[in-house]
Structure formats: structure tokens, C-alpha cells
């Protein structure tokens, strides 16, 4: 009995059940990634291209630089491209493109601006024509392309019309280009057509 009592006294106590534990916390779920719309992707592509074009333009070959103008023009004329992106494209033309001093490149730029149209394009074309006429050796291809594009846009604003008619008083060699540009005003308001015609008539008396 003594031995039995001692055995019972020193017997290991039954193991107690471990208290229940809280389940491990789940990591916070990541919000679903926003899927960009085609318009947002296009805007991003344009911004990236413009940034790179500005940075690399001075070192590009004429071929690559001209390809960039065509790309920007296509975007500008695309009705699906937003106004912010179009403004950014025109800004690149303003601060970079027209400041280049490469004849073939500026000729393509002048033609592109004529297709792009609008007040900003008209302003840049006037700059290109003035710059090209003001050189020691006139950059004839750029003058011709710039005037043709001004005729294509045919802005009826008095300042833009005066820019053309004032050029009729310039060198005989380039008056023909101005007269060709004036043909673009065939559908302009009557008063504008009259003013242009009067100036052409005056010059026809003394221009070779």
C-alpha cells in the first residue's frame, strides 16, 4: 500500500490542454492595381517620347529627327489624343524644333505645322519665314514651305494677313511664293480677300 501510495504521489500530472490561440493575422490585401485606359497609355507614351526627343534632338541624324516630326504631327492630328498632349507637342515645336538650324529638318517642320494648323502653328511659321528670309543666304526651301503652310492655314486675323501682304514688298524672287500662299484665302471673308487682292494688284505693276 505504501508503495502504491508513493507511486500515485509521484505520478506525472496529466497534461493540460493548451489554451486556444487566435488565428494568425492575414496580411493586408493589396488594393487591386488600376488598369490604365488606352487613352492614358497613349498619353504616357507621348509624354515619354517628347521628353526623350527634346533630350536627344541635337544629336539625332536628320532622318531620325524628321521621323520624330512626323510622329508628333500624327499624334497632333489624332482626334483621340487629349488637348494636354497636343499642347505639349506644340511646345516642343516652339522651344526645340524651330530653333534647329538644319534646312531639310526645318522644311519638314514648316510643312507639318501647315497640316497641324491653328494660331500656335501660324505664329511659328511666321517665325520660320522671318528667320529664313533674314539669313545672309536666304533659306529658300524653308521660306517656300513656310509660306505654303501659311496659305494652307489662311488665318483671317489682321496681323497674319498683314504679315503676308507686307512680304509682297520684299524681294522679287519671293513675291511669287507669297502670291501662291494668298490662293489659300479663296474662302476667306470678303473683306480679307479684297485687302489681299488690292495688295497683289499694287505689286503687279512693278514686280518682275
XYZ file of N, CA and C in Angstrom:
624
model
N 0.830 -1.208 0.000
C 0.000 0.000 0.000
C 0.864 1.258 0.000
N 1.951 1.146 0.789
C 2.852 2.297 0.852
C 3.449 2.577 -0.513
N 3.887 1.491 -1.133
C 4.499 1.655 -2.473
C 3.485 2.211 -3.450
N 2.264 1.736 -3.384
C 1.207 2.205 -4.283
C 0.929 3.678 -4.040
N 0.937 4.046 -2.766
C 0.676 5.453 -2.437
C 1.769 6.344 -2.957
N 3.056 5.858 -2.815
C 4.168 6.662 -3.323
C 4.090 6.802 -4.849
N 3.723 5.704 -5.518
C 3.631 5.731 -6.985
C 2.595 6.747 -7.432
N 1.488 6.758 -6.712
C 0.423 7.712 -7.088
C 0.864 9.150 -6.825
N 1.635 9.303 -5.733
C 2.067 10.654 -5.364
C 3.020 11.248 -6.392
N 3.908 10.402 -6.938
C 4.930 10.902 -7.877
C 4.556 10.696 -9.351
N 3.366 10.248 -9.601
C 2.935 10.061 -10.995
C 2.847 11.432 -11.694
N 3.270 11.532 -12.960
C 3.185 12.831 -13.656
C 1.749 13.305 -13.818
N 1.572 14.590 -13.596
C 0.218 15.146 -13.709
C -0.219 15.100 -15.160
N -1.478 14.867 -15.388
C -1.956 14.840 -16.776
C -1.740 16.188 -17.447
N -1.307 16.153 -18.710
C -1.041 17.397 -19.451
C -2.309 18.191 -19.635
N -2.182 19.479 -19.406
C -3.340 20.340 -19.594
C -3.418 20.781 -21.071
N -4.591 20.885 -21.560
C -4.767 21.336 -22.949
C -4.305 22.779 -23.075
N -3.553 23.068 -24.159
C -3.065 24.429 -24.392
C -4.250 25.343 -24.673
N -4.183 26.564 -24.135
C -5.309 27.479 -24.384
C -5.425 27.765 -25.882
N -6.592 27.937 -26.399
C -6.773 28.205 -27.834
C -6.077 29.507 -28.237
N -5.407 29.498 -29.407
C -4.712 30.690 -29.888
C -5.499 31.337 -31.025
N -5.346 32.684 -31.112
C -6.003 33.394 -32.214
C -5.366 32.975 -33.528
N -6.133 32.854 -34.571
C -5.541 32.514 -35.873
C -4.580 33.619 -36.301
N -3.507 33.262 -37.034
C -2.548 34.288 -37.460
C -3.227 35.361 -38.310
N -2.826 36.586 -38.036
C -3.442 37.700 -38.762
C -3.086 37.625 -40.241
N -4.064 37.864 -41.092
C -3.831 37.859 -42.538
C -3.133 39.159 -42.943
N -2.149 39.056 -43.829
C -1.520 40.296 -44.293
C -2.550 41.153 -45.014
N -2.424 42.462 -44.877
C -3.422 43.324 -45.539
C -3.429 43.092 -47.048
N -4.595 43.032 -47.577
C -4.714 42.786 -49.015
C -4.336 44.038 -49.799
N -3.551 43.840 -50.869
C -3.185 44.961 -51.727
C -4.406 45.376 -52.536
N -4.598 46.695 -52.647
C -5.723 47.125 -53.489
C -5.476 46.685 -54.928
N -6.496 46.322 -55.617
C -6.306 45.869 -56.998
C -5.628 46.966 -57.830
N -4.675 46.575 -58.655
C -3.944 47.533 -59.483
C -4.859 48.115 -60.548
N -4.819 49.452 -60.624
C -5.698 50.122 -61.584
C -5.230 49.832 -63.010
N -6.131 49.433 -63.832
C -5.819 49.170 -65.233
C -5.949 50.477 -66.012
N -4.878 50.852 -66.710
C -4.896 52.108 -67.450
C -5.713 51.971 -68.726
N -6.427 53.027 -69.022
C -7.223 53.044 -70.250
C -6.296 53.233 -71.451
N -6.767 52.898 -72.641
C -5.939 53.143 -73.842
C -5.524 54.614 -73.966
N -6.423 55.519 -73.567
C -6.100 56.948 -73.647
C -4.966 57.301 -72.688
N -5.003 56.736 -71.484
C -3.940 57.006 -70.509
C -2.605 56.429 -70.968
N -2.664 55.258 -71.548
C -1.432 54.649 -72.065
C -0.848 55.482 -73.202
N -1.722 55.981 -74.078
C -1.272 56.812 -75.188
C -0.645 58.107 -74.671
N -1.297 58.719 -73.680
C -0.772 59.962 -73.107
C 0.605 59.728 -72.489
N 0.752 58.604 -71.826
C 2.040 58.256 -71.211
C 3.107 58.043 -72.278
N 2.736 57.372 -73.355
C 3.674 57.133 -74.455
C 4.136 58.457 -75.066
N 3.194 59.361 -75.256
C 3.527 60.657 -75.854
C 4.457 61.450 -74.941
N 4.144 61.499 -73.652
C 4.992 62.244 -72.707
C 6.412 61.691 -72.694
N 6.528 60.371 -72.676
C 7.860 59.743 -72.655
C 8.631 60.071 -73.936
N 7.928 60.013 -75.070
C 8.584 60.292 -76.355
C 9.062 61.746 -76.419
N 8.210 62.673 -76.011
C 8.568 64.085 -76.083
C 9.779 64.394 -75.210
N 9.808 63.814 -74.045
C 10.938 64.040 -73.133
C 12.240 63.554 -73.776
N 12.188 62.349 -74.330
C 13.374 61.772 -74.954
C 13.765 62.558 -76.209
N 12.787 62.982 -76.984
C 13.050 63.721 -78.224
C 13.759 65.042 -77.927
N 13.272 65.739 -76.913
C 13.905 67.006 -76.527
C 15.350 66.792 -76.104
N 15.576 65.735 -75.350
C 16.916 65.473 -74.818
C 17.904 65.072 -75.919
N 17.426 64.312 -76.902
C 18.330 63.721 -77.893
C 18.362 64.449 -79.235
N 17.472 65.436 -79.429
C 17.309 66.036 -80.755
C 18.610 66.571 -81.343
N 19.377 67.275 -80.566
C 20.586 67.910 -81.101
C 21.604 66.901 -81.637
N 21.510 65.654 -81.176
C 22.466 64.634 -81.612
C 21.876 63.646 -82.625
N 20.608 63.837 -82.968
C 19.960 62.925 -83.913
C 20.410 63.190 -85.339
N 20.362 62.160 -86.156
C 20.543 62.354 -87.590
C 19.299 63.065 -88.122
N 19.434 63.684 -89.301
C 18.268 64.339 -89.907
C 17.124 63.343 -90.090
N 17.466 62.137 -90.494
C 16.444 61.120 -90.747
C 15.633 60.821 -89.491
N 16.317 60.616 -88.370
C 15.616 60.308 -87.116
C 14.833 61.516 -86.613
N 15.441 62.704 -86.740
C 14.773 63.912 -86.273
C 13.497 64.179 -87.068
N 13.571 63.972 -88.380
C 12.400 64.170 -89.243
C 11.327 63.129 -88.941
N 11.736 61.898 -88.675
C 10.769 60.852 -88.302
C 10.031 61.260 -87.024
N 10.731 61.921 -86.135
C 10.091 62.397 -84.905
C 9.045 63.457 -85.177
N 9.325 64.350 -86.134
C 8.327 65.368 -86.517
C 7.071 64.699 -87.060
N 7.260 63.712 -87.911
C 6.097 63.021 -88.491
C 5.283 62.315 -87.412
N 5.972 61.774 -86.435
C 5.286 61.072 -85.341
C 4.455 62.058 -84.515
N 5.065 63.200 -84.206
C 4.347 64.213 -83.422
C 3.163 64.774 -84.192
N 3.353 64.988 -85.485
C 2.252 65.501 -86.311
C 1.080 64.523 -86.311
N 1.376 63.230 -86.452
C 0.312 62.219 -86.472
C -0.459 62.224 -85.158
N 0.250 62.345 -84.052
C -0.435 62.414 -82.756
C -1.286 63.673 -82.668
N -0.742 64.785 -83.124
C -1.443 66.057 -83.014
C -2.750 66.029 -83.811
N -2.744 65.351 -84.925
C -3.935 65.297 -85.782
C -4.912 64.200 -85.379
N -4.520 63.367 -84.411
C -5.367 62.264 -83.959
C -6.445 62.803 -83.013
N -7.722 62.681 -83.371
C -8.790 63.219 -82.505
C -8.865 62.530 -81.140
N -8.246 61.366 -81.009
C -8.289 60.652 -79.735
C -7.229 61.139 -78.744
N -6.285 61.929 -79.232
C -5.231 62.452 -78.356
C -5.756 63.681 -77.630
N -5.492 63.748 -76.316
C -6.016 64.827 -75.494
C -5.368 66.176 -75.762
N -6.048 67.229 -75.334
C -5.552 68.592 -75.551
C -4.252 68.856 -74.800
N -4.097 68.263 -73.625
C -2.861 68.458 -72.862
C -1.660 67.933 -73.656
N -1.839 66.777 -74.260
C -0.745 66.187 -75.040
C -0.467 67.022 -76.304
N -1.526 67.533 -76.914
C -1.338 68.371 -78.109
C -0.604 69.660 -77.754
N -0.937 70.224 -76.597
C -0.231 71.431 -76.151
C 1.245 71.130 -75.907
N 1.517 69.950 -75.341
C 2.908 69.561 -75.081
C 3.672 69.378 -76.391
N 3.008 68.825 -77.401
C 3.647 68.651 -78.717
C 3.980 70.010 -79.325
N 3.026 70.936 -79.276
C 3.270 72.258 -79.852
C 4.374 72.987 -79.085
N 4.464 72.731 -77.794
C 5.534 73.349 -77.002
C 6.904 72.855 -77.471
N 7.005 71.570 -77.793
C 8.273 71.031 -78.302
C 8.627 71.702 -79.631
N 7.634 71.906 -80.490
C 7.883 72.619 -81.743
C 8.401 74.029 -81.456
N 7.820 74.665 -80.447
C 8.155 76.048 -80.145
C 9.546 76.215 -79.537
N 9.884 75.368 -78.567
C 11.143 75.563 -77.837
C 12.305 74.779 -78.427
N 12.012 73.790 -79.261
C 13.095 72.950 -79.789
C 13.132 72.893 -81.318
N 12.017 72.497 -81.905
C 12.015 72.184 -83.338
C 12.428 73.384 -84.182
N 11.725 74.523 -84.018
C 12.000 75.665 -84.894
C 13.329 76.346 -84.572
N 13.972 75.949 -83.489
C 15.264 76.545 -83.128
C 16.446 75.782 -83.741
N 16.146 74.674 -84.408
C 17.218 73.920 -85.068
C 17.693 74.692 -86.296
N 18.897 74.418 -86.722
C 19.451 75.130 -87.875
C 19.827 74.132 -88.970
N 18.850 73.305 -89.295
C 19.057 72.298 -90.344
C 17.987 72.499 -91.408
N 18.403 72.797 -92.614
C 17.461 73.194 -93.660
C 16.403 72.137 -93.948
N 16.832 70.904 -94.193
C 15.869 69.843 -94.531
C 14.890 69.614 -93.389
N 15.397 69.674 -92.181
C 14.569 69.457 -90.987
C 13.532 70.571 -90.837
N 13.960 71.829 -91.004
C 13.037 72.955 -90.861
C 11.992 72.975 -91.975
N 12.379 72.518 -93.158
C 11.406 72.446 -94.253
C 10.283 71.471 -93.908
N 10.641 70.317 -93.370
C 9.635 69.329 -92.966
C 8.794 69.882 -91.816
N 9.435 70.576 -90.883
C 8.703 71.160 -89.752
C 7.673 72.177 -90.250
N 8.069 72.999 -91.227
C 7.150 74.007 -91.765
C 5.943 73.344 -92.439
N 6.200 72.285 -93.160
C 5.092 71.569 -93.818
C 4.174 70.929 -92.794
N 4.754 70.361 -91.740
C 3.954 69.715 -90.691
C 3.071 70.734 -89.975
N 3.623 71.907 -89.685
C 2.842 72.940 -88.994
C 1.651 73.383 -89.838
N 1.816 73.402 -91.151
C 0.696 73.758 -92.018
C -0.448 72.774 -91.909
N -0.122 71.502 -91.716
C -1.167 70.491 -91.558
C -1.766 70.524 -90.157
N -0.963 70.864 -89.174
C -1.437 70.909 -87.789
C -2.379 72.090 -87.567
N -2.052 73.235 -88.166
C -2.939 74.388 -88.150
C -3.084 75.048 -86.788
N -3.865 76.128 -86.774
C -4.134 76.828 -85.524
C -3.228 78.041 -85.315
N -3.546 78.818 -84.294
C -2.818 80.055 -84.017
C -1.353 79.813 -83.673
N -1.093 78.777 -82.881
C 0.291 78.500 -82.475
C 1.140 78.139 -83.690
N 0.573 77.315 -84.573
C 1.307 76.924 -85.784
C 1.570 78.149 -86.665
N 0.587 79.031 -86.786
C 0.752 80.242 -87.592
C 1.888 81.101 -87.043
N 1.920 81.255 -85.737
C 2.973 82.055 -85.101
C 4.359 81.468 -85.383
N 4.483 80.160 -85.278
C 5.770 79.514 -85.515
C 6.178 79.593 -86.986
N 5.208 79.507 -87.874
C 5.511 79.613 -89.305
C 6.001 81.016 -89.659
N 5.405 82.022 -89.067
C 5.869 83.392 -89.298
C 7.309 83.548 -88.818
N 7.603 82.927 -87.684
C 8.972 82.967 -87.164
C 9.940 82.303 -88.152
N 9.561 81.136 -88.661
C 10.438 80.409 -89.585
C 10.671 81.185 -90.882
N 9.607 81.802 -91.404
C 9.747 82.573 -92.638
C 10.656 83.780 -92.398
N 10.414 84.499 -91.304
C 11.246 85.660 -90.976
C 12.710 85.263 -90.812
N 12.915 84.178 -90.072
C 14.282 83.720 -89.829
C 14.972 83.357 -91.141
N 14.279 82.630 -91.994
C 14.879 82.141 -93.241
C 15.158 83.273 -94.219
N 14.265 84.274 -94.246
C 14.478 85.424 -95.119
C 15.598 86.323 -94.602
N 15.819 86.269 -93.306
C 16.802 87.159 -92.697
C 18.228 86.665 -92.744
N 18.452 85.478 -93.279
C 19.806 84.944 -93.342
C 20.598 85.567 -94.492
N 21.891 85.566 -94.352
C 22.757 86.125 -95.396
C 22.452 85.457 -96.738
N 22.318 84.140 -96.692
C 21.821 83.395 -97.851
C 20.439 82.878 -97.472
N 19.422 83.412 -98.126
C 18.041 83.051 -97.771
C 17.843 81.540 -97.868
N 17.182 80.979 -96.862
C 16.899 79.530 -96.883
C 15.604 79.339 -97.674
N 15.752 79.239 -98.980
C 14.598 79.306 -99.880
C 13.585 78.189 -99.636
N 14.052 76.966 -99.406
C 13.118 75.847 -99.226
C 12.224 76.047 -98.008
N 12.793 76.622 -96.957
C 12.006 76.854 -95.739
C 11.028 78.008 -95.950
N 11.473 79.049 -96.664
C 10.571 80.164 -96.982
C 9.384 79.651 -97.798
N 9.675 78.878 -98.819
C 8.611 78.356 -99.690
C 7.634 77.478 -98.896
N 8.189 76.566 -98.086
C 7.335 75.668 -97.302
C 6.538 76.437 -96.252
N 7.187 77.409 -95.613
C 6.503 78.197 -94.589
C 5.355 79.008 -95.156
N 5.583 79.650 -96.304
C 4.519 80.448 -96.923
C 3.376 79.564 -97.424
N 3.728 78.416 -97.988
C 2.685 77.492 -98.450
C 1.812 77.042 -97.276
N 2.444 76.811 -96.128
C 1.684 76.385 -94.954
C 0.829 77.520 -94.402
N 1.345 78.738 -94.448
C 0.519 79.875 -94.020
C -0.700 80.013 -94.923
N -0.509 79.759 -96.218
C -1.641 79.788 -97.136
C -2.631 78.673 -96.868
N -2.119 77.538 -96.431
C -2.999 76.394 -96.116
C -3.851 76.708 -94.888
N -3.239 77.318 -93.883
C -3.985 77.679 -92.667
C -4.904 78.863 -92.956
N -4.395 79.836 -93.715
C -5.173 81.013 -94.135
C -5.855 81.708 -92.964
N -5.074 82.052 -91.967
C -5.637 82.765 -90.819
C -6.172 84.125 -91.259
N -7.440 84.431 -90.942
C -8.004 85.718 -91.359
C -7.673 86.864 -90.401
N -6.910 86.589 -89.351
C -6.590 87.639 -88.379
C -5.793 88.747 -89.075
N -6.118 89.992 -88.782
C -5.448 91.113 -89.472
C -3.924 91.038 -89.429
N -3.356 90.686 -88.280
C -1.902 90.614 -88.171
C -1.302 89.557 -89.070
N -2.003 88.439 -89.237
C -1.493 87.351 -90.080
C -1.622 87.701 -91.560
N -2.715 88.372 -91.911
C -2.883 88.806 -93.302
C -1.829 89.863 -93.643
N -1.605 90.791 -92.714
C -0.611 91.851 -92.938
C 0.796 91.268 -93.099
N 1.075 90.207 -92.359
C 2.386 89.565 -92.483
C 2.627 89.153 -93.930
N 1.612 88.566 -94.548
C 1.754 88.137 -95.947
C 1.834 89.319 -96.900
N 0.920 90.265 -96.738
C 0.899 91.378 -97.690
C 2.154 92.244 -97.569
N 2.725 92.338 -96.381
C 3.982 93.079 -96.228
C 5.119 92.408 -96.998
N 5.061 91.082 -97.073
C 6.105 90.356 -97.803
C 6.028 90.602 -99.312
N 4.888 91.109 -99.777
C 4.768 91.443 -101.196
C 5.678 92.615 -101.568
N 6.151 93.316 -100.535
C 7.033 94.467 -100.778
C 8.496 94.061 -100.689
N 8.744 92.751 -100.585
C 10.107 92.270 -100.442
C 10.779 92.002 -101.769
N 11.723 91.070 -101.734
C 12.498 90.752 -102.938
C 11.617 90.049 -103.973
N 11.822 90.427 -105.231
C 11.008 89.847 -106.309
C 11.015 88.320 -106.295
N 12.185 87.745 -105.953
C 12.317 86.282 -106.013
C 11.294 85.555 -105.148
N 10.827 86.200 -104.078
C 9.969 85.507 -103.118
C 8.517 85.984 -103.151
N 8.265 87.025 -103.952
C 6.890 87.524 -104.037
C 5.977 86.470 -104.659
N 6.512 85.690 -105.581
C 5.715 84.615 -106.176
C 5.246 83.605 -105.144
N 6.094 83.314 -104.167
C 5.706 82.380 -103.093
C 4.552 82.967 -102.271
N 4.646 84.283 -102.031
C 3.593 84.956 -101.248
C 2.279 84.921 -102.026
N 2.362 85.212 -103.320
C 1.148 85.201 -104.142
C 0.521 83.811 -104.170
N 1.360 82.780 -104.199
C 0.831 81.409 -104.158
C 0.143 81.138 -102.826
N 0.745 81.632 -101.743
C 0.135 81.436 -100.420
C -1.222 82.126 -100.350
N -1.333 83.275 -101.037
C -2.590 84.036 -100.998
C -3.753 83.248 -101.594
N -3.445 82.280 -102.446
C -4.526 81.459 -103.018
C -5.290 80.692 -101.942
N -4.617 80.452 -100.810
C -5.290 79.736 -99.731
C -6.442 80.511 -99.118
N -6.522 81.807 -99.435
C -7.567 82.658 -98.861
C -8.819 82.717 -99.734
N -8.946 81.780 -100.654
C -10.091 81.801 -101.576
C -11.433 81.759 -100.857
N -11.469 81.146 -99.675
C -12.732 81.040 -98.935
C -12.766 81.951 -97.715
N -11.823 82.896 -97.654
C -11.781 83.830 -96.523
C -12.936 84.827 -96.645
N -13.247 85.541 -95.567
C -14.284 86.574 -95.660
C -13.966 87.583 -96.768
N -15.010 88.173 -97.343
C -14.842 89.062 -98.490
C -13.882 90.209 -98.240
N -13.936 90.800 -97.052
C -13.065 91.935 -96.755
C -11.598 91.524 -96.770
N -11.333 90.330 -96.301
C -9.956 89.830 -96.283
C -9.480 89.594 -97.702
N -10.315 88.977 -98.519
C -9.935 88.713 -99.913
C -9.684 90.021 -100.659
N -10.528 91.003 -100.372
C -10.372 92.310 -101.049
C -9.022 92.937 -100.704
N -8.668 92.928 -99.416
C -7.402 93.545 -98.985
C -6.208 92.857 -99.641
N -6.255 91.534 -99.681
C -5.146 90.789 -100.294
C -5.071 91.088 -101.784
N -6.225 91.110 -102.440
C -6.236 91.364 -103.887
C -5.698 92.753 -104.211
N -6.068 93.745 -103.393
C -5.590 95.108 -103.636
C -4.068 95.180 -103.548
N -3.511 94.481 -102.558
C -2.055 94.482 -102.409
C -1.382 93.759 -103.577
N -1.979 92.663 -104.018
C -1.427 91.944 -105.169
C -1.479 92.817 -106.420
N -2.555 93.547 -106.561
C -2.719 94.410 -107.738
C -1.667 95.518 -107.742
N -1.423 96.095 -106.593
C -0.409 97.160 -106.497
C 0.960 96.628 -106.889
N 1.275 95.420 -106.414
C 2.608 94.875 -106.677
C 2.756 94.425 -108.123
N 1.663 94.094 -108.770
C 1.760 93.573 -110.143
C 2.267 94.642 -111.108
N 2.206 95.900 -110.709
C 2.652 96.981 -111.590
C 4.170 97.102 -111.643
N 4.835 96.693 -110.573
C 6.272 96.915 -110.550
C 7.122 95.705 -110.253
N 6.501 94.554 -110.072
C 7.249 93.328 -109.730
C 7.527 92.517 -110.976
N 8.790 92.194 -111.176
C 9.167 91.437 -112.359
C 8.518 90.054 -112.315
